[in-house]
């Protein structure tokens, strides 16, 4: 049933509004990309909104400028913009990207719209259906990129953005069905109420998506700020403050449940000599190499940090002293092998079991005493608190010494 002209929305005006919203959004995203150049995907989003704005301009000029510009080029800009939005979302989330993600849908749009334009105005419905298929399909791909497992965790904002993309895909699906059921007559800008409603809904969803993109960027910046406050910049391990907070909660849990735990305090041998003789760049490389080694030796729920300077601290929850010593010895041996390969240096380790009710600070002090004994006894060894004594020749529980590796072997 034909729509009453009284309720008709002006499509030319709607596309001009899309132009204005798109250009303002593109400017905001471009400025964000300049201020945070390392933020992935933002430049794609800026170009995406700019291209969709140009597409809106081209469509609003239909009947005024040359048809290949207002139809073929305008639709190509809209599809390329949506494809760039998809590629930018993949980049933002650390998913694979390639040039064909934008090139293929854009070229396909140019070919189809050119052929349909040559076939005359009777192909208006075909052009509308094709554009909605392309945009709706890209919206589904954007939703998939937002929800699939990725390097960046999925948050509530990702889910809301995915919901917006699915609503827009449904909007274009409805548009396809209505266009096939009741083909628009005359010119696209001639005042079809159904087409006007679809564009109006797409405009509102587009504004919501821009706000969502800016929220995603804000959340990422806040996450990076929080990580910078809680992690060591050089090694990317938690810093002392973050470790003390997390380990304090874990020790309290251990006290409640009566479970064992082990604490390790690790020191890189001869690190000052390494810095003085080879330079701070070599020392930094040794710290980074050992940090990677440490992460590889620990379980997912173990807590490790750069405690300060060349010292590292590790909490092994639900781990008795014998199992904890096995972990410490594995770390020591791995560092010894790495040092023999010319990367970093050996390590000395002080170990203490944490009994239920024992505080974290007391455990660290005990491990520090054991570490002092390990270094006094020749380095490159593991000492357990409670058995370590000052004398070099005194017996040590679980102590290991390899004097031939006690000198630093550094990265060239």
mmCIF file of C-alpha atoms in Angstrom, residues 61-339:
data_model
loop_
_atom_site.group_PDB
_atom_site.id
_atom_site.type_symbol
_atom_site.label_atom_id
_atom_site.label_comp_id
_atom_site.label_asym_id
_atom_site.label_seq_id
_atom_site.Cartn_x
_atom_site.Cartn_y
_atom_site.Cartn_z
ATOM 1 C CA UNK A 61 23.489 15.013 -5.068
ATOM 2 C CA UNK A 62 21.740 12.362 -7.172
ATOM 3 C CA UNK A 63 20.030 14.038 -10.128
ATOM 4 C CA UNK A 64 22.345 17.026 -9.800
ATOM 5 C CA UNK A 65 25.737 15.510 -10.671
ATOM 6 C CA UNK A 66 26.750 12.815 -13.145
ATOM 7 C CA UNK A 67 25.058 9.475 -12.319
ATOM 8 C CA UNK A 68 28.272 7.363 -12.176
ATOM 9 C CA UNK A 69 29.440 9.673 -9.371
ATOM 10 C CA UNK A 70 26.164 9.899 -7.446
ATOM 11 C CA UNK A 71 25.352 6.191 -7.825
ATOM 12 C CA UNK A 72 28.440 4.072 -8.539
ATOM 13 C CA UNK A 73 31.082 6.108 -6.676
ATOM 14 C CA UNK A 74 28.716 6.967 -3.808
ATOM 15 C CA UNK A 75 27.766 3.326 -3.200
ATOM 16 C CA UNK A 76 31.406 2.256 -3.523
ATOM 17 C CA UNK A 77 32.334 4.780 -0.797
ATOM 18 C CA UNK A 78 29.632 3.426 1.503
ATOM 19 C CA UNK A 79 30.709 -0.185 1.022
ATOM 20 C CA UNK A 80 34.422 0.674 1.333
ATOM 21 C CA UNK A 81 33.633 2.590 4.535
ATOM 22 C CA UNK A 82 31.828 -0.373 6.069
ATOM 23 C CA UNK A 83 34.632 -2.718 4.975
ATOM 24 C CA UNK A 84 37.206 -0.419 6.604
ATOM 25 C CA UNK A 85 35.133 -0.431 9.783
ATOM 26 C CA UNK A 86 35.304 -4.238 9.764
ATOM 27 C CA UNK A 87 39.047 -4.290 9.072
ATOM 28 C CA UNK A 88 39.646 -1.676 11.768
ATOM 29 C CA UNK A 89 37.725 -3.796 14.272
ATOM 30 C CA UNK A 90 39.905 -6.798 13.414
ATOM 31 C CA UNK A 91 43.024 -4.672 13.843
ATOM 32 C CA UNK A 92 41.774 -3.247 17.137
ATOM 33 C CA UNK A 93 41.136 -6.725 18.540
ATOM 34 C CA UNK A 94 44.386 -8.249 17.255
ATOM 35 C CA UNK A 95 42.712 -10.440 14.606
ATOM 36 C CA UNK A 96 44.142 -11.159 11.125
ATOM 37 C CA UNK A 97 43.676 -8.438 8.494
ATOM 38 C CA UNK A 98 44.454 -8.223 4.784
ATOM 39 C CA UNK A 99 43.963 -5.705 1.991
ATOM 40 C CA UNK A 100 41.288 -7.818 0.284
ATOM 41 C CA UNK A 101 38.891 -7.176 3.156
ATOM 42 C CA UNK A 102 38.345 -3.702 1.695
ATOM 43 C CA UNK A 103 39.337 -4.181 -1.941
ATOM 44 C CA UNK A 104 37.071 -7.128 -2.792
ATOM 45 C CA UNK A 105 33.692 -5.680 -1.633
ATOM 46 C CA UNK A 106 34.555 -2.268 -3.097
ATOM 47 C CA UNK A 107 35.458 -3.641 -6.543
ATOM 48 C CA UNK A 108 32.393 -5.898 -6.514
ATOM 49 C CA UNK A 109 30.197 -2.881 -5.730
ATOM 50 C CA UNK A 110 31.691 -0.804 -8.555
ATOM 51 C CA UNK A 111 31.134 -3.620 -11.064
ATOM 52 C CA UNK A 112 27.559 -4.378 -10.011
ATOM 53 C CA UNK A 113 26.414 -0.749 -9.698
ATOM 54 C CA UNK A 114 27.974 0.103 -13.077
ATOM 55 C CA UNK A 115 26.161 -2.771 -14.781
ATOM 56 C CA UNK A 116 22.866 -1.998 -12.999
ATOM 57 C CA UNK A 117 23.152 1.685 -13.923
ATOM 58 C CA UNK A 118 23.584 0.731 -17.560
ATOM 59 C CA UNK A 119 20.434 -1.372 -17.440
ATOM 60 C CA UNK A 120 18.292 1.666 -16.553
ATOM 61 C CA UNK A 121 15.995 2.863 -13.733
ATOM 62 C CA UNK A 122 14.104 -0.428 -13.621
ATOM 63 C CA UNK A 123 17.131 -1.828 -11.762
ATOM 64 C CA UNK A 124 16.676 0.531 -8.793
ATOM 65 C CA UNK A 125 15.346 -2.330 -6.657
ATOM 66 C CA UNK A 126 18.323 -4.499 -7.624
ATOM 67 C CA UNK A 127 20.753 -1.744 -6.636
ATOM 68 C CA UNK A 128 19.028 -1.267 -3.260
ATOM 69 C CA UNK A 129 18.968 -5.009 -2.549
ATOM 70 C CA UNK A 130 22.647 -5.401 -3.510
ATOM 71 C CA UNK A 131 23.753 -2.519 -1.292
ATOM 72 C CA UNK A 132 21.787 -3.858 1.671
ATOM 73 C CA UNK A 133 23.219 -7.347 1.165
ATOM 74 C CA UNK A 134 26.743 -5.930 1.191
ATOM 75 C CA UNK A 135 26.237 -3.620 4.171
ATOM 76 C CA UNK A 136 24.269 -6.217 6.144
ATOM 77 C CA UNK A 137 26.920 -8.854 5.459
ATOM 78 C CA UNK A 138 29.692 -6.527 6.608
ATOM 79 C CA UNK A 139 27.722 -5.726 9.778
ATOM 80 C CA UNK A 140 27.551 -9.466 10.523
ATOM 81 C CA UNK A 141 31.319 -9.698 10.029
ATOM 82 C CA UNK A 142 31.822 -6.740 12.395
ATOM 83 C CA UNK A 143 29.670 -8.455 15.038
ATOM 84 C CA UNK A 144 31.712 -11.636 14.581
ATOM 85 C CA UNK A 145 34.984 -9.719 15.013
ATOM 86 C CA UNK A 146 33.646 -8.149 18.216
ATOM 87 C CA UNK A 147 32.521 -11.434 19.782
ATOM 88 C CA UNK A 148 35.131 -13.969 18.659
ATOM 89 C CA UNK A 149 38.080 -14.888 20.928
ATOM 90 C CA UNK A 150 40.953 -12.471 20.340
ATOM 91 C CA UNK A 151 44.124 -11.062 21.847
ATOM 92 C CA UNK A 152 41.990 -8.416 23.543
ATOM 93 C CA UNK A 153 39.291 -9.672 25.944
ATOM 94 C CA UNK A 154 35.619 -9.253 25.056
ATOM 95 C CA UNK A 155 33.943 -6.667 27.294
ATOM 96 C CA UNK A 156 30.382 -5.412 27.753
ATOM 97 C CA UNK A 157 31.142 -2.595 25.301
ATOM 98 C CA UNK A 158 32.168 -5.143 22.650
ATOM 99 C CA UNK A 159 28.896 -6.997 23.186
ATOM 100 C CA UNK A 160 26.833 -3.805 22.935
ATOM 101 C CA UNK A 161 28.666 -2.841 19.744
ATOM 102 C CA UNK A 162 28.013 -6.314 18.346
ATOM 103 C CA UNK A 163 24.316 -5.920 19.210
ATOM 104 C CA UNK A 164 24.228 -2.617 17.294
ATOM 105 C CA UNK A 165 25.837 -4.303 14.289
ATOM 106 C CA UNK A 166 23.281 -7.127 14.417
ATOM 107 C CA UNK A 167 20.391 -4.636 14.627
ATOM 108 C CA UNK A 168 21.739 -2.802 11.589
ATOM 109 C CA UNK A 169 22.121 -6.109 9.734
ATOM 110 C CA UNK A 170 18.473 -6.873 10.604
ATOM 111 C CA UNK A 171 17.487 -3.386 9.400
ATOM 112 C CA UNK A 172 19.069 -4.069 6.017
ATOM 113 C CA UNK A 173 17.529 -7.546 5.927
ATOM 114 C CA UNK A 174 14.103 -5.990 6.431
ATOM 115 C CA UNK A 175 14.883 -3.438 3.751
ATOM 116 C CA UNK A 176 15.654 -6.237 1.309
ATOM 117 C CA UNK A 177 12.357 -7.993 2.040
ATOM 118 C CA UNK A 178 10.305 -4.788 1.730
ATOM 119 C CA UNK A 179 12.080 -3.805 -1.508
ATOM 120 C CA UNK A 180 11.426 -7.229 -3.037
ATOM 121 C CA UNK A 181 7.790 -7.183 -1.888
ATOM 122 C CA UNK A 182 7.065 -3.625 -2.994
ATOM 123 C CA UNK A 183 9.599 -2.260 -5.432
ATOM 124 C CA UNK A 184 10.161 1.493 -5.112
ATOM 125 C CA UNK A 185 8.977 3.458 -8.087
ATOM 126 C CA UNK A 186 10.661 6.391 -9.744
ATOM 127 C CA UNK A 187 13.793 8.011 -8.390
ATOM 128 C CA UNK A 188 15.468 6.756 -5.192
ATOM 129 C CA UNK A 189 15.113 10.227 -3.635
ATOM 130 C CA UNK A 190 11.488 10.470 -4.694
ATOM 131 C CA UNK A 191 9.993 10.129 -1.213
ATOM 132 C CA UNK A 192 9.432 6.420 -0.476
ATOM 133 C CA UNK A 193 8.500 6.232 3.234
ATOM 134 C CA UNK A 194 9.887 2.724 3.748
ATOM 135 C CA UNK A 195 13.295 3.583 2.290
ATOM 136 C CA UNK A 196 13.347 6.797 4.335
ATOM 137 C CA UNK A 197 12.677 4.888 7.564
ATOM 138 C CA UNK A 198 15.483 2.432 6.832
ATOM 139 C CA UNK A 199 17.958 5.253 6.235
ATOM 140 C CA UNK A 200 16.782 7.080 9.377
ATOM 141 C CA UNK A 201 17.284 3.948 11.489
ATOM 142 C CA UNK A 202 20.720 3.416 9.906
ATOM 143 C CA UNK A 203 21.628 7.035 10.756
ATOM 144 C CA UNK A 204 20.644 6.608 14.426
ATOM 145 C CA UNK A 205 22.543 3.305 14.634
ATOM 146 C CA UNK A 206 25.533 4.946 12.962
ATOM 147 C CA UNK A 207 25.653 7.683 15.605
ATOM 148 C CA UNK A 208 25.422 5.029 18.325
ATOM 149 C CA UNK A 209 28.290 3.118 16.712
ATOM 150 C CA UNK A 210 30.507 6.207 16.682
ATOM 151 C CA UNK A 211 29.867 6.662 20.398
ATOM 152 C CA UNK A 212 30.661 2.977 20.835
ATOM 153 C CA UNK A 213 33.956 3.301 18.954
ATOM 154 C CA UNK A 214 34.989 6.244 21.124
ATOM 155 C CA UNK A 215 34.049 4.222 24.214
ATOM 156 C CA UNK A 216 36.160 1.295 22.998
ATOM 157 C CA UNK A 217 39.113 3.646 22.557
ATOM 158 C CA UNK A 218 38.563 5.148 26.021
ATOM 159 C CA UNK A 219 38.380 1.704 27.612
ATOM 160 C CA UNK A 220 41.591 0.619 25.868
ATOM 161 C CA UNK A 221 43.410 3.762 27.033
ATOM 162 C CA UNK A 222 42.200 3.222 30.603
ATOM 163 C CA UNK A 223 43.291 -0.419 30.456
ATOM 164 C CA UNK A 224 46.739 0.590 29.229
ATOM 165 C CA UNK A 225 46.968 3.206 31.965
ATOM 166 C CA UNK A 226 46.030 0.643 34.602
ATOM 167 C CA UNK A 227 48.590 -1.791 33.211
ATOM 168 C CA UNK A 228 51.300 0.878 33.187
ATOM 169 C CA UNK A 229 50.557 1.568 36.859
ATOM 170 C CA UNK A 230 50.715 -2.112 37.823
ATOM 171 C CA UNK A 231 53.414 -3.529 35.496
ATOM 172 C CA UNK A 232 57.110 -2.946 35.051
ATOM 173 C CA UNK A 233 57.741 -1.190 31.739
ATOM 174 C CA UNK A 234 60.942 -3.094 30.911
ATOM 175 C CA UNK A 235 59.958 -6.672 31.731
ATOM 176 C CA UNK A 236 56.142 -6.387 31.435
ATOM 177 C CA UNK A 237 55.860 -8.325 34.703
ATOM 178 C CA UNK A 238 53.717 -6.999 37.560
ATOM 179 C CA UNK A 239 55.585 -4.445 39.657
ATOM 180 C CA UNK A 240 56.222 -4.642 43.389
ATOM 181 C CA UNK A 241 53.077 -2.738 44.362
ATOM 182 C CA UNK A 242 50.756 -4.882 42.251
ATOM 183 C CA UNK A 243 52.465 -8.089 43.408
ATOM 184 C CA UNK A 244 52.206 -7.125 47.077
ATOM 185 C CA UNK A 245 48.486 -6.454 46.677
ATOM 186 C CA UNK A 246 47.727 -9.688 44.784
ATOM 187 C CA UNK A 247 50.019 -11.838 46.905
ATOM 188 C CA UNK A 248 48.512 -10.377 50.091
ATOM 189 C CA UNK A 249 45.063 -11.544 49.009
ATOM 190 C CA UNK A 250 46.465 -14.966 48.086
ATOM 191 C CA UNK A 251 48.256 -15.396 51.413
ATOM 192 C CA UNK A 252 45.017 -14.481 53.219
ATOM 193 C CA UNK A 253 43.196 -17.149 51.200
ATOM 194 C CA UNK A 254 45.895 -19.670 52.092
ATOM 195 C CA UNK A 255 45.459 -18.829 55.774
ATOM 196 C CA UNK A 256 41.690 -19.374 55.544
ATOM 197 C CA UNK A 257 41.947 -22.686 53.699
ATOM 198 C CA UNK A 258 45.010 -24.077 55.459
ATOM 199 C CA UNK A 259 46.747 -24.658 52.101
ATOM 200 C CA UNK A 260 50.546 -24.543 51.607
ATOM 201 C CA UNK A 261 52.413 -21.969 49.543
ATOM 202 C CA UNK A 262 56.026 -21.228 48.652
ATOM 203 C CA UNK A 263 57.767 -17.909 48.099
ATOM 204 C CA UNK A 264 60.878 -17.437 45.941
ATOM 205 C CA UNK A 265 63.156 -14.412 45.921
ATOM 206 C CA UNK A 266 65.447 -14.437 42.869
ATOM 207 C CA UNK A 267 68.496 -12.312 42.154
ATOM 208 C CA UNK A 268 70.494 -12.112 38.915
ATOM 209 C CA UNK A 269 74.131 -12.921 39.709
ATOM 210 C CA UNK A 270 76.790 -10.246 39.133
ATOM 211 C CA UNK A 271 74.205 -7.911 37.604
ATOM 212 C CA UNK A 272 76.029 -4.725 38.652
ATOM 213 C CA UNK A 273 79.229 -5.988 37.027
ATOM 214 C CA UNK A 274 77.219 -6.786 33.913
ATOM 215 C CA UNK A 275 75.874 -3.232 33.732
ATOM 216 C CA UNK A 276 79.281 -1.675 34.425
ATOM 217 C CA UNK A 277 81.233 -3.790 31.927
ATOM 218 C CA UNK A 278 78.712 -4.218 29.112
ATOM 219 C CA UNK A 279 76.404 -1.237 29.507
ATOM 220 C CA UNK A 280 72.837 -0.775 30.630
ATOM 221 C CA UNK A 281 71.421 -1.982 27.303
ATOM 222 C CA UNK A 282 72.980 -5.405 27.944
ATOM 223 C CA UNK A 283 71.652 -5.348 31.498
ATOM 224 C CA UNK A 284 68.167 -4.516 30.247
ATOM 225 C CA UNK A 285 68.366 -7.366 27.741
ATOM 226 C CA UNK A 286 69.352 -9.748 30.549
ATOM 227 C CA UNK A 287 66.361 -8.642 32.641
ATOM 228 C CA UNK A 288 63.985 -9.093 29.713
ATOM 229 C CA UNK A 289 65.422 -12.506 28.827
ATOM 230 C CA UNK A 290 65.052 -13.732 32.406
ATOM 231 C CA UNK A 291 61.500 -12.366 32.613
ATOM 232 C CA UNK A 292 60.506 -14.429 29.579
ATOM 233 C CA UNK A 293 62.214 -17.456 31.088
ATOM 234 C CA UNK A 294 60.405 -16.944 34.397
ATOM 235 C CA UNK A 295 56.983 -16.725 32.765
ATOM 236 C CA UNK A 296 57.713 -19.958 30.892
ATOM 237 C CA UNK A 297 58.586 -21.778 34.133
ATOM 238 C CA UNK A 298 55.468 -20.727 36.078
ATOM 239 C CA UNK A 299 51.913 -21.971 36.062
ATOM 240 C CA UNK A 300 49.049 -19.702 35.053
ATOM 241 C CA UNK A 301 47.931 -19.064 38.640
ATOM 242 C CA UNK A 302 51.443 -18.444 40.027
ATOM 243 C CA UNK A 303 52.329 -14.830 40.808
ATOM 244 C CA UNK A 304 55.639 -13.388 39.642
ATOM 245 C CA UNK A 305 56.966 -9.842 39.608
ATOM 246 C CA UNK A 306 60.032 -7.680 39.204
ATOM 247 C CA UNK A 307 60.538 -6.854 42.860
ATOM 248 C CA UNK A 308 63.163 -4.174 42.292
ATOM 249 C CA UNK A 309 66.392 -3.745 40.343
ATOM 250 C CA UNK A 310 67.623 -7.233 39.441
ATOM 251 C CA UNK A 311 65.396 -8.989 42.008
ATOM 252 C CA UNK A 312 62.278 -10.984 41.188
ATOM 253 C CA UNK A 313 59.698 -12.426 43.563
ATOM 254 C CA UNK A 314 57.415 -15.414 42.951
ATOM 255 C CA UNK A 315 54.492 -16.759 44.975
ATOM 256 C CA UNK A 316 53.530 -20.377 44.295
ATOM 257 C CA UNK A 317 50.046 -20.983 45.734
ATOM 258 C CA UNK A 318 49.015 -24.496 46.834
ATOM 259 C CA UNK A 319 52.651 -25.588 46.612
ATOM 260 C CA UNK A 320 54.603 -27.325 49.384
ATOM 261 C CA UNK A 321 58.315 -26.724 49.976
ATOM 262 C CA UNK A 322 59.464 -29.785 48.004
ATOM 263 C CA UNK A 323 57.382 -28.874 44.944
ATOM 264 C CA UNK A 324 58.405 -25.232 45.365
ATOM 265 C CA UNK A 325 62.043 -26.231 45.466
ATOM 266 C CA UNK A 326 61.576 -28.210 42.247
ATOM 267 C CA UNK A 327 60.196 -25.068 40.581
ATOM 268 C CA UNK A 328 63.109 -22.986 41.929
ATOM 269 C CA UNK A 329 65.633 -25.502 40.676
ATOM 270 C CA UNK A 330 63.942 -25.571 37.261
ATOM 271 C CA UNK A 331 64.262 -21.773 37.069
ATOM 272 C CA UNK A 332 67.905 -21.895 38.161
ATOM 273 C CA UNK A 333 68.817 -24.569 35.630
ATOM 274 C CA UNK A 334 66.998 -22.765 32.802
ATOM 275 C CA UNK A 335 68.878 -19.535 33.625
ATOM 276 C CA UNK A 336 72.155 -21.457 33.697
ATOM 277 C CA UNK A 337 71.494 -22.913 30.252
ATOM 278 C CA UNK A 338 70.485 -19.521 28.896
ATOM 279 C CA UNK A 339 73.641 -17.941 30.333
#
